[in-house]
Amino acid sequence: VALAAPVFAAEFTDEQLEGLAARIESFDAAMKASDMSQVMDVVPPKVLDKIAAGFHVTTEQLIEATQQQMDQVLKDVKIVSFGMDLDAAEFLETADGTPYALIPTETVIDMGEQAGGKTKASSSTLGLFDEETWYLVRVEDAQQVAILKEVYPAFADVEFPTGSMEPVTE
């Protein structure tokens, strides 16, 4: 129970919560515009640096390669909708008292009729406040969570919720 003791939003100042809302809004706009450099801007630098090092590239090269991959994927897949529900976020803390937010996130993509149509992914996004800046991390990706826990040891014992995917039938 101590590992995920609820922390009330009052633990964050109004200014910090407004910063989280602004960060989510800018991320949402970047997702809709398929702007990977802005999308990657919300990932903690420690996580980006670790991923880049694993591929033996610079962080800038990693971001550029990710943009190229996303451009390729988006030729066949359309993001229909994307959103994070800050009003439904859970504000928690790690065992050492590091506060964080888990924000319900929903993405609907259309892969085209030949590839199965529309799919809805439901997950949580980690809101991480580090060095006076909010960062956002997908926590349904086991590889990304492993890197997060390596560069932010305070999260080592945190169990993140798993995401789900389901076909959209309209």
Short mmCIF file of N, CA and C in Angstrom, two decimals, residues 22 24 38-39 42 48 52 62 69 78 86 122-123 142 145:
data_model
loop_
_atom_site.label_atom_id
_atom_site.label_comp_id
_atom_site.label_asym_id
_atom_site.label_seq_id
_atom_site.Cartn_x
_atom_site.Cartn_y
_atom_site.Cartn_z
N ALA A 22 -0.82 22.33 -19.76
CA ALA A 22 -0.22 22.94 -20.95
C ALA A 22 0.64 21.93 -21.70
N ILE A 24 0.27 18.66 -21.74
CA ILE A 24 -0.64 17.72 -22.41
C ILE A 24 -1.22 18.35 -23.67
N GLN A 38 8.35 17.46 -31.60
CA GLN A 38 7.57 17.99 -30.48
C GLN A 38 7.03 16.87 -29.60
N VAL A 39 6.66 15.75 -30.20
CA VAL A 39 6.21 14.60 -29.42
C VAL A 39 7.35 14.12 -28.54
N VAL A 42 8.46 15.78 -25.06
CA VAL A 42 7.82 15.51 -23.77
C VAL A 42 8.42 14.30 -23.06
N LEU A 48 15.46 9.70 -23.24
CA LEU A 48 15.91 9.84 -24.64
C LEU A 48 17.39 9.52 -24.78
N ALA A 52 18.94 6.60 -27.07
CA ALA A 52 19.92 6.96 -28.11
C ALA A 52 21.23 6.20 -27.90
N LEU A 62 18.30 10.21 -33.02
CA LEU A 62 17.17 9.38 -32.59
C LEU A 62 15.85 10.06 -32.93
N GLN A 69 10.42 7.33 -39.24
CA GLN A 69 9.60 6.14 -39.04
C GLN A 69 8.13 6.51 -38.95
N LYS A 78 -3.89 6.36 -39.98
CA LYS A 78 -4.33 7.71 -39.65
C LYS A 78 -4.72 7.76 -38.18
N LEU A 86 -6.99 14.57 -18.14
CA LEU A 86 -6.35 15.07 -16.93
C LEU A 86 -7.30 15.10 -15.75
N SER A 122 -6.43 2.04 -25.24
CA SER A 122 -6.64 2.70 -23.95
C SER A 122 -5.44 2.38 -23.07
N SER A 123 -4.88 3.41 -22.47
CA SER A 123 -3.69 3.22 -21.65
C SER A 123 -3.59 4.35 -20.64
N ALA A 142 6.64 -2.01 -22.36
CA ALA A 142 7.53 -2.61 -21.36
C ALA A 142 8.97 -2.15 -21.50
N VAL A 145 9.25 1.37 -20.13
CA VAL A 145 9.14 1.33 -18.67
C VAL A 145 10.46 0.85 -18.06
#
